[in-house]
Amino acid sequence: MPAAERAGIGVALLGAGWISRVHLAALQRIGGARLAAVASRTRASAERVTAGQAGAKAFTFDELPQLLGDPSVKLVCVNSPNRLHAEHALAALEAGKDVVVEKPLCLTLDEADSVCSAARRHGRVLGYAENLCFAPLYRRARELLREGAVGRVLWARQVEKHGGPYSPWFFDRAEAGGGALMDMGCHGIEALRFVFDRPAVRAVSARLATTLHSDETDLDDDAEVRLELAGGVTLVSESSWAVTSGMQSALEVHGTEGTLFLDLMGETGLRLAKRDGGVTRPPVDPLLEHGYVGELAHFVAAAGGAPLEEAGEDGRAVLEILLAAYASAGQGGREIALPFRPPAGVTRPVDLWRPATGAV
Amino acid sequence: MPAAERAGIGVALLGAGWISRVHLAALQRIGGARLAAVASRTRASAERVTAGQAGAKAFTFDELPQLLGDPSVKLVCVNSPNRLHAEHALAALEAGKDVVVEKPLCLTLDEADSVCSAARRHGRVLGYAENLCFAPLYRRARELLREGAVGRVLWARQVEKHGGPYSPWFFDRAEAGGGALMDMGCHGIEALRFVFDRPAVRAVSARLATTLHSDETDLDDDAEVRLELAGGVTLVSESSWAVTSGMQSALEVHGTEGTLFLDLMGETGLRLAKRDGGVTRPPVDPLLEHGYVGELAHFVAAAGGAPLEEAGEDGRAVLEILLAAYASAGQGGREIALPFRPPAGVTRPVDLWRPATGAV
Amino acid sequence: MPAAERAGIGVALLGAGWISRVHLAALQRIGGARLAAVASRTRASAERVTAGQAGAKAFTFDELPQLLGDPSVKLVCVNSPNRLHAEHALAALEAGKDVVVEKPLCLTLDEADSVCSAARRHGRVLGYAENLCFAPLYRRARELLREGAVGRVLWARQVEKHGGPYSPWFFDRAEAGGGALMDMGCHGIEALRFVFDRPAVRAVSARLATTLHSDETDLDDDAEVRLELAGGVTLVSESSWAVTSGMQSALEVHGTEGTLFLDLMGETGLRLAKRDGGVTRPPVDPLLEHGYVGELAHFVAAAGGAPLEEAGEDGRAVLEILLAAYASAGQGGREIALPFRPPAGVTRPVDLWRPATGAV
Amino acid sequence: MPAAERAGIGVALLGAGWISRVHLAALQRIGGARLAAVASRTRASAERVTAGQAGAKAFTFDELPQLLGDPSVKLVCVNSPNRLHAEHALAALEAGKDVVVEKPLCLTLDEADSVCSAARRHGRVLGYAENLCFAPLYRRARELLREGAVGRVLWARQVEKHGGPYSPWFFDRAEAGGGALMDMGCHGIEALRFVFDRPAVRAVSARLATTLHSDETDLDDDAEVRLELAGGVTLVSESSWAVTSGMQSALEVHGTEGTLFLDLMGETGLRLAKRDGGVTRPPVDPLLEHGYVGELAHFVAAAGGAPLEEAGEDGRAVLEILLAAYASAGQGGREIALPFRPPAGVTRPVDLWRPATGAV
């Protein structure tokens, strides 16, 4: 998106790790917002994120009051280590900012309660940044489940696993508060709450282990959590840092009329297997996947001055090939050299292949 | 996107068929544009598209001068039957509008030349609406090919097939100018030109047939087109209206170092098979697929007043479950009833499972 | 296989349900054995299995002594309901027969011990019929794991699920002794023991539920069993009668160097995902899959008098097409009508396309 | 299969390359035949195949008369280079042997005619060794097509491709007679004839090219052949030595009611996509895939003295785990240590979980 459009509300990122870089990349894909500030433990790491972002300022966590005093900052994303989530969110809310907190919200229910009540007290937005709730596949799965695609739900499982975290603090008990369950199980639990429309959870049980990373941490690196719903349904969340073959993010929902399988990593996408044995792959977002959204966005941008990528000349080039193809078919498939121009008077390309038969 | 944001440039759609409805749906997904007008053969069909679109006016094709005289219309999408493309595009360009022409550009090279030169003469945008060039999978394929993912390209094929067109005029020689090649081959030829960065085509050959639909039309419903490139590479475009089992849009590119397979309909997505036997599934657009783009767009919209979908209270609910899970694991996996509140003083959830071992 | 070859040892099937019909079909695919007798609760149901099997006799369970007194019966397959397994196996062993017992072996450890010791005492074969141990995919998985394909194993899961049993007695507490765990978990537990080469199991835990079939039975229809191995590895067996979308039989094994996925129902077969991100699909049984085993078996049978399916005339027909194809390519791809015979003197088909260039 | 069973008819292999090694491996998987002799250009290469095969003799091609004079040789497999097929087959037929000729049958129609008539004259079997006709997936595809699974067939394509041949003689014009079309197209053409039950071919056209291997050979390494059937259907055979990413063997058949996809290399197996949008994966050979054939063959062999792999003790071990699992479920899922023996008097495992409810 052209720089000129990167106006919009000012966004500050607290933290300069992997998720802040993801937020910055996402920011550049949407309209209505721009990077205003980044804070980190050190100014140097904050500056690595602001580099090349015109107008974005770098701060240390100690300078948070200055960052929050900037009236151009409207939305603050709390991407710091888990231990600092509550402190950072509270400071931002009290400074009158809208706030987004990266998962997990914080480490204790006391913290959670004070952050939530601060948002209400100050009348500010307090967003909880669970990305899976915005992933097209999970949104489509929720839609299908709402439509009763598998009948009455009997049992479901979400799997969220990979080989281990991006930053050393994830292995640190004080900074992270927990291991793979805290980091990955967070995703699975909220994804289950999301696709099942926030059901009441009656009871919880779990098994944890430290397997692959036992030399590096005493935190859990493998977890199975069971959520028992009021109606007798069990939702299972499996999370792990002990899968060495790459990221897994998957959902299976078994019901009285079939099974929904979701595989975010692309092997099989979304599948709906029904009682009768048929399997369909429901389209997820065809407008987007087939390019129609991008196409129109591109042409609207071009009308606003952005460079044009697909022009009339491309359409002409295609037409020339189509005409040559019809001519070739009309001559037993022989090669037609380009450039090609049909005899004058041919106004319907197909006439180069064969004249109207009048048969139909 | 909330109505308030549907300001932006006025877009007019000429034609009220399937593709105009697709354009309208896409328009509602992007910022910076709004539906201003629709024209069709009859006012009734135009009104079926404008229904519910505040401020959008319906016209017949005969009233095109009035539509084009409206200064709030800035961008005109020519979605009428193929026969009318050139006439409609010329009228819009002469009225000073930016223009997007749906594929195929028009029916003769004379028409194509006059449309392209009119755009240049009037200094207007003339966009060619080939959606596959904006489909994330094809864009990612182009990126991989540019990076040399399959080595030197030896041979490629694009397949674009389904069971037949949406409107009766596609079967009409005068309206459509050709059959499946005109309708579907258009996509394949431009998709090949796109992923291979508009290579020079030396010669073209083709075979056509009328198979499944021979009772309904004498136009081609099955086509194979071969594009011979200067360097000896052959690109094959297969298009058809004679595949009854659903849409196919696929690409395979064979090179000296491996093969790229693209399957837009989701069975296998994008796969890269290398000489050494390994197969990878390159991520297509992880920021989008994992929800990060949608998440940030949502929170920016919420900061602008839109309703919040993922709130601090959701984060609190997840945290309560995490705490109960750690407690359950600490008690041999027994069920912990909700609501749950850990004993006072527990500040690190993992402590509910087991205390620090000091082992690491 | 022709009837004449169905000589070999006499096999008796006790039980006339689904699994006995499977055994009979398998018997007809292998050499060295023939159906000698079937017993069931009623003679009528036994006769439905012996129908068309020359020389096979039908008995009721009450007539078991007569069946076992037939010296032509050498191998007895105990396919009766679980409750009768021990009684039937003991009777057959005491009559000097080799015995195969369908899973589960029996209902109590006392029964199991007496059956096993009877086999040893009488010096007879006592086979345990777990079919997954003979499924090519599971055998290949064992081979790959033995070769260290995933490194040190961290965690594994086997899933064996479908929508419910074939016969009413499976829902009967006295006949079956248990539900989905007894019926399906049996498969999963032995499949895990098999692929991991019968590891020592230190402890077992399980969760059971009655979900989909609670109106029909009070037995378990959904089960999760965890086997804790001495070395800290956990093997999970999930079994169910509550998956309505068709059979699932799958294995995933996570290790320090990657993951092995096995899907018996064909969606993805066998996949090996490695640390480096590559995924391979190890061939399972190429000799068989590519037809070489069947081909040679066919020709050996044909040499023994069976009708020939692929004859020299077929090879000639292919050759004629090859020659016509080379001739067509030599003439710019034009159609060559069959029958076709090249000009005399052409001894190398490719010469019809182009003469030797001497370039190489 | 134990050595003792490797009696049966004597088989001679002419040629000692890849396909003879495949034949030997297949021979060891079936009953009723044994390797009697191998001939090759040099005795050394023949001996590399006979090594370890008790009673098998090695010859040079010059010693063919001696090999053919051995009365224990009943079936001769002609696996020599293409140029020698006719000469070798004729010699064997004249010596009174049954003969199998590896594809292609030979290089000229004169040769083909004389081989076929020799077989008739001598009353011997002349088998044409096209392995795909014996591949379970292709056989199942034929069955489905015969059942009308895709309705009336409109168009079909078989693809047979890999990166190049196993032996240098395949690149030699005189030895091979042609390139990828001769080597790979052979498979595709007969596979198409097979699955469509030997339809009458009206005409043939083809395009050939030398692409990847142009530095090594002037033979074709890429081919497209079109078979026009009497009824208007086109069957396309694509063959190539220019796919560097591994073997492809695939079939797609489009009809009025859907599409059948076959992928021999395992990515997707066999799929049937119907007009209504559902996709099923028809079972190919469930008796074999689920292990029932292997299981029974194993137990029959064990009854004949072969070592037993799945014994009663395995069934006991499974039962012990089942009992422990029921006990664990009855105690809230806690771990039950092995060895485990239930309290005396428990005769139905499920009673360890919960007593009969009498509810059903």
PDB file of C-alpha atoms in Angstrom, chain C residues 38-205:
ATOM      1  CA  VAL C  38     -18.020 -73.372   9.365  1.00  0.00           C
ATOM      2  CA  ALA C  39     -19.859 -73.407  12.685  1.00  0.00           C
ATOM      3  CA  SER C  40     -22.380 -70.887  13.930  1.00  0.00           C
ATOM      4  CA  ARG C  41     -25.250 -70.622  16.408  1.00  0.00           C
ATOM      5  CA  THR C  42     -27.600 -71.860  13.723  1.00  0.00           C
ATOM      6  CA  ARG C  43     -26.919 -74.158  10.829  1.00  0.00           C
ATOM      7  CA  ALA C  44     -28.594 -71.675   8.476  1.00  0.00           C
ATOM      8  CA  SER C  45     -26.088 -68.934   9.158  1.00  0.00           C
ATOM      9  CA  ALA C  46     -23.175 -71.365   8.815  1.00  0.00           C
ATOM     10  CA  GLU C  47     -24.589 -72.492   5.490  1.00  0.00           C
ATOM     11  CA  ARG C  48     -24.700 -68.949   4.222  1.00  0.00           C
ATOM     12  CA  VAL C  49     -20.902 -68.951   4.507  1.00  0.00           C
ATOM     13  CA  THR C  50     -20.267 -72.431   3.099  1.00  0.00           C
ATOM     14  CA  ALA C  51     -22.573 -71.808   0.125  1.00  0.00           C
ATOM     15  CA  GLY C  52     -20.632 -72.340  -3.071  1.00  0.00           C
ATOM     16  CA  GLN C  53     -17.543 -73.646  -1.245  1.00  0.00           C
ATOM     17  CA  ALA C  54     -17.127 -77.153  -2.555  1.00  0.00           C
ATOM     18  CA  GLY C  55     -16.485 -79.625   0.271  1.00  0.00           C
ATOM     19  CA  ALA C  56     -17.118 -77.198   3.115  1.00  0.00           C
ATOM     20  CA  LYS C  57     -19.502 -78.428   5.826  1.00  0.00           C
ATOM     21  CA  ALA C  58     -21.828 -76.379   8.056  1.00  0.00           C
ATOM     22  CA  PHE C  59     -22.279 -77.035  11.774  1.00  0.00           C
ATOM     23  CA  THR C  60     -23.933 -75.484  14.816  1.00  0.00           C
ATOM     24  CA  PHE C  61     -21.783 -74.566  17.794  1.00  0.00           C
ATOM     25  CA  ASP C  62     -23.376 -77.545  19.574  1.00  0.00           C
ATOM     26  CA  GLU C  63     -21.879 -79.818  16.947  1.00  0.00           C
ATOM     27  CA  LEU C  64     -18.380 -78.516  17.560  1.00  0.00           C
ATOM     28  CA  PRO C  65     -17.098 -81.991  18.599  1.00  0.00           C
ATOM     29  CA  GLN C  66     -18.045 -83.343  15.163  1.00  0.00           C
ATOM     30  CA  LEU C  67     -16.351 -80.445  13.401  1.00  0.00           C
ATOM     31  CA  LEU C  68     -13.211 -80.903  15.498  1.00  0.00           C
ATOM     32  CA  GLY C  69     -13.288 -84.630  14.903  1.00  0.00           C
ATOM     33  CA  ASP C  70     -12.801 -84.117  11.179  1.00  0.00           C
ATOM     34  CA  PRO C  71      -9.123 -84.894  10.468  1.00  0.00           C
ATOM     35  CA  SER C  72      -9.163 -82.747   7.312  1.00  0.00           C
ATOM     36  CA  VAL C  73      -9.589 -79.657   9.514  1.00  0.00           C
ATOM     37  CA  LYS C  74      -6.121 -78.525  10.434  1.00  0.00           C
ATOM     38  CA  LEU C  75      -6.513 -74.829  11.301  1.00  0.00           C
ATOM     39  CA  VAL C  76      -9.422 -73.446  13.323  1.00  0.00           C
ATOM     40  CA  CYS C  77     -10.223 -69.719  13.315  1.00  0.00           C
ATOM     41  CA  VAL C  78     -12.156 -68.706  16.424  1.00  0.00           C
ATOM     42  CA  ASN C  79     -14.377 -65.882  15.147  1.00  0.00           C
ATOM     43  CA  SER C  80     -17.265 -66.326  17.584  1.00  0.00           C
ATOM     44  CA  PRO C  81     -18.404 -63.606  20.028  1.00  0.00           C
ATOM     45  CA  ASN C  82     -15.762 -62.632  22.581  1.00  0.00           C
ATOM     46  CA  ARG C  83     -17.418 -64.601  25.393  1.00  0.00           C
ATOM     47  CA  LEU C  84     -16.877 -67.899  23.538  1.00  0.00           C
ATOM     48  CA  HIS C  85     -13.255 -67.317  22.447  1.00  0.00           C
ATOM     49  CA  ALA C  86     -11.574 -69.205  25.271  1.00  0.00           C
ATOM     50  CA  GLU C  87     -13.989 -72.128  25.254  1.00  0.00           C
ATOM     51  CA  HIS C  88     -13.730 -72.556  21.478  1.00  0.00           C
ATOM     52  CA  ALA C  89      -9.968 -72.148  21.384  1.00  0.00           C
ATOM     53  CA  LEU C  90      -9.467 -74.680  24.174  1.00  0.00           C
ATOM     54  CA  ALA C  91     -11.703 -77.228  22.489  1.00  0.00           C
ATOM     55  CA  ALA C  92      -9.837 -76.865  19.208  1.00  0.00           C
ATOM     56  CA  LEU C  93      -6.408 -77.064  20.817  1.00  0.00           C
ATOM     57  CA  GLU C  94      -7.421 -80.149  22.759  1.00  0.00           C
ATOM     58  CA  ALA C  95      -8.593 -81.712  19.512  1.00  0.00           C
ATOM     59  CA  GLY C  96      -5.057 -81.197  18.181  1.00  0.00           C
ATOM     60  CA  LYS C  97      -5.828 -78.312  15.871  1.00  0.00           C
ATOM     61  CA  ASP C  98      -3.767 -75.234  15.143  1.00  0.00           C
ATOM     62  CA  VAL C  99      -5.807 -72.258  16.271  1.00  0.00           C
ATOM     63  CA  VAL C 100      -6.188 -68.602  15.352  1.00  0.00           C
ATOM     64  CA  VAL C 101      -8.210 -66.472  17.777  1.00  0.00           C
ATOM     65  CA  GLU C 102      -9.812 -63.277  16.579  1.00  0.00           C
ATOM     66  CA  LYS C 103      -9.207 -60.238  18.775  1.00  0.00           C
ATOM     67  CA  PRO C 104      -9.698 -59.855  21.685  1.00  0.00           C
ATOM     68  CA  LEU C 105      -8.109 -63.113  22.779  1.00  0.00           C
ATOM     69  CA  CYS C 106     -10.756 -63.647  25.489  1.00  0.00           C
ATOM     70  CA  LEU C 107     -12.320 -61.840  28.446  1.00  0.00           C
ATOM     71  CA  THR C 108     -10.215 -62.721  31.494  1.00  0.00           C
ATOM     72  CA  LEU C 109      -6.549 -63.302  32.222  1.00  0.00           C
ATOM     73  CA  ASP C 110      -7.432 -66.721  33.621  1.00  0.00           C
ATOM     74  CA  GLU C 111      -8.932 -67.663  30.277  1.00  0.00           C
ATOM     75  CA  ALA C 112      -5.908 -66.206  28.465  1.00  0.00           C
ATOM     76  CA  ASP C 113      -3.491 -68.164  30.606  1.00  0.00           C
ATOM     77  CA  SER C 114      -5.324 -71.439  30.131  1.00  0.00           C
ATOM     78  CA  VAL C 115      -5.532 -70.974  26.358  1.00  0.00           C
ATOM     79  CA  CYS C 116      -1.851 -70.112  26.062  1.00  0.00           C
ATOM     80  CA  SER C 117      -0.768 -73.013  28.219  1.00  0.00           C
ATOM     81  CA  ALA C 118      -3.008 -75.418  26.320  1.00  0.00           C
ATOM     82  CA  ALA C 119      -1.274 -74.413  23.092  1.00  0.00           C
ATOM     83  CA  ARG C 120       2.129 -75.027  24.631  1.00  0.00           C
ATOM     84  CA  ARG C 121       1.003 -78.329  26.176  1.00  0.00           C
ATOM     85  CA  HIS C 122      -0.374 -79.636  22.907  1.00  0.00           C
ATOM     86  CA  GLY C 123       2.426 -78.171  20.815  1.00  0.00           C
ATOM     87  CA  ARG C 124       0.005 -76.372  18.553  1.00  0.00           C
ATOM     88  CA  VAL C 125       0.076 -72.975  16.895  1.00  0.00           C
ATOM     89  CA  LEU C 126      -2.001 -70.372  18.747  1.00  0.00           C
ATOM     90  CA  GLY C 127      -2.164 -67.306  16.507  1.00  0.00           C
ATOM     91  CA  TYR C 128      -3.600 -63.960  17.604  1.00  0.00           C
ATOM     92  CA  ALA C 129      -5.457 -62.395  14.710  1.00  0.00           C
ATOM     93  CA  GLU C 130      -4.581 -58.698  14.851  1.00  0.00           C
ATOM     94  CA  ASN C 131      -4.892 -57.696  11.210  1.00  0.00           C
ATOM     95  CA  LEU C 132      -3.088 -54.333  11.562  1.00  0.00           C
ATOM     96  CA  CYS C 133       0.154 -56.239  12.218  1.00  0.00           C
ATOM     97  CA  PHE C 134      -0.156 -57.537   8.657  1.00  0.00           C
ATOM     98  CA  ALA C 135      -1.285 -54.300   7.001  1.00  0.00           C
ATOM     99  CA  PRO C 136       1.455 -53.154   4.589  1.00  0.00           C
ATOM    100  CA  LEU C 137       1.336 -49.552   5.870  1.00  0.00           C
ATOM    101  CA  TYR C 138       1.863 -50.554   9.495  1.00  0.00           C
ATOM    102  CA  ARG C 139       4.618 -52.990   8.534  1.00  0.00           C
ATOM    103  CA  ARG C 140       6.363 -50.277   6.547  1.00  0.00           C
ATOM    104  CA  ALA C 141       5.950 -47.866   9.460  1.00  0.00           C
ATOM    105  CA  ARG C 142       7.640 -50.386  11.772  1.00  0.00           C
ATOM    106  CA  GLU C 143      10.481 -50.707   9.285  1.00  0.00           C
ATOM    107  CA  LEU C 144      10.934 -46.929   9.096  1.00  0.00           C
ATOM    108  CA  LEU C 145      10.872 -46.571  12.864  1.00  0.00           C
ATOM    109  CA  ARG C 146      13.421 -49.364  13.222  1.00  0.00           C
ATOM    110  CA  GLU C 147      15.632 -47.458  10.785  1.00  0.00           C
ATOM    111  CA  GLY C 148      15.387 -44.416  13.034  1.00  0.00           C
ATOM    112  CA  ALA C 149      13.357 -42.345  10.596  1.00  0.00           C
ATOM    113  CA  VAL C 150      12.085 -40.000  13.318  1.00  0.00           C
ATOM    114  CA  GLY C 151      15.057 -40.225  15.675  1.00  0.00           C
ATOM    115  CA  ARG C 152      14.330 -40.963  19.321  1.00  0.00           C
ATOM    116  CA  VAL C 153      10.584 -41.411  19.803  1.00  0.00           C
ATOM    117  CA  LEU C 154       8.941 -38.845  22.081  1.00  0.00           C
ATOM    118  CA  TRP C 155       5.217 -39.563  21.791  1.00  0.00           C
ATOM    119  CA  ALA C 156       2.876 -41.543  19.588  1.00  0.00           C
ATOM    120  CA  ARG C 157      -0.828 -41.952  19.030  1.00  0.00           C
ATOM    121  CA  GLN C 158      -2.904 -44.554  17.234  1.00  0.00           C
ATOM    122  CA  VAL C 159      -6.506 -43.766  16.308  1.00  0.00           C
ATOM    123  CA  GLU C 160      -9.023 -46.514  15.479  1.00  0.00           C
ATOM    124  CA  LYS C 161     -12.556 -45.229  15.094  1.00  0.00           C
ATOM    125  CA  HIS C 162     -15.779 -45.685  13.227  1.00  0.00           C
ATOM    126  CA  GLY C 163     -19.500 -45.265  13.773  1.00  0.00           C
ATOM    127  CA  GLY C 164     -20.356 -48.519  15.526  1.00  0.00           C
ATOM    128  CA  PRO C 165     -20.177 -52.311  15.318  1.00  0.00           C
ATOM    129  CA  TYR C 166     -21.478 -54.764  12.730  1.00  0.00           C
ATOM    130  CA  SER C 167     -23.450 -57.132  14.965  1.00  0.00           C
ATOM    131  CA  PRO C 168     -25.824 -56.549  17.896  1.00  0.00           C
ATOM    132  CA  TRP C 169     -23.775 -58.706  20.273  1.00  0.00           C
ATOM    133  CA  PHE C 170     -21.057 -56.023  20.389  1.00  0.00           C
ATOM    134  CA  PHE C 171     -23.469 -53.886  22.455  1.00  0.00           C
ATOM    135  CA  ASP C 172     -24.129 -56.758  24.880  1.00  0.00           C
ATOM    136  CA  ARG C 173     -22.147 -56.663  28.111  1.00  0.00           C
ATOM    137  CA  ALA C 174     -22.083 -60.433  28.592  1.00  0.00           C
ATOM    138  CA  GLU C 175     -21.236 -61.347  25.006  1.00  0.00           C
ATOM    139  CA  ALA C 176     -18.660 -58.622  24.381  1.00  0.00           C
ATOM    140  CA  GLY C 177     -17.263 -57.881  27.837  1.00  0.00           C
ATOM    141  CA  GLY C 178     -16.756 -54.220  26.909  1.00  0.00           C
ATOM    142  CA  GLY C 179     -17.451 -51.683  24.213  1.00  0.00           C
ATOM    143  CA  ALA C 180     -15.386 -49.623  21.789  1.00  0.00           C
ATOM    144  CA  LEU C 181     -12.253 -50.096  23.852  1.00  0.00           C
ATOM    145  CA  MET C 182     -12.692 -53.881  23.679  1.00  0.00           C
ATOM    146  CA  ASP C 183     -13.524 -53.829  19.964  1.00  0.00           C
ATOM    147  CA  MET C 184     -11.411 -51.004  18.543  1.00  0.00           C
ATOM    148  CA  GLY C 185      -8.873 -50.301  21.270  1.00  0.00           C
ATOM    149  CA  CYS C 186      -7.706 -53.880  20.845  1.00  0.00           C
ATOM    150  CA  HIS C 187      -6.463 -52.965  17.390  1.00  0.00           C
ATOM    151  CA  GLY C 188      -4.760 -49.789  18.494  1.00  0.00           C
ATOM    152  CA  ILE C 189      -2.985 -51.297  21.489  1.00  0.00           C
ATOM    153  CA  GLU C 190      -1.530 -54.192  19.510  1.00  0.00           C
ATOM    154  CA  ALA C 191      -0.667 -51.915  16.572  1.00  0.00           C
ATOM    155  CA  LEU C 192       1.351 -49.757  18.978  1.00  0.00           C
ATOM    156  CA  ARG C 193       3.002 -52.810  20.550  1.00  0.00           C
ATOM    157  CA  PHE C 194       3.792 -54.004  17.026  1.00  0.00           C
ATOM    158  CA  VAL C 195       5.324 -50.857  15.511  1.00  0.00           C
ATOM    159  CA  PHE C 196       7.392 -50.271  18.644  1.00  0.00           C
ATOM    160  CA  ASP C 197       8.532 -53.887  18.857  1.00  0.00           C
ATOM    161  CA  ARG C 198       6.609 -54.918  21.983  1.00  0.00           C
ATOM    162  CA  PRO C 199       7.976 -52.381  24.453  1.00  0.00           C
ATOM    163  CA  ALA C 200       7.595 -52.866  28.199  1.00  0.00           C
ATOM    164  CA  VAL C 201       4.534 -50.964  29.438  1.00  0.00           C
ATOM    165  CA  ARG C 202       5.003 -49.538  32.916  1.00  0.00           C
ATOM    166  CA  ALA C 203       1.505 -48.217  33.574  1.00  0.00           C
ATOM    167  CA  VAL C 204      -1.845 -47.619  31.948  1.00  0.00           C
ATOM    168  CA  SER C 205      -4.500 -44.952  32.346  1.00  0.00           C
TER     169      SER C 205
END
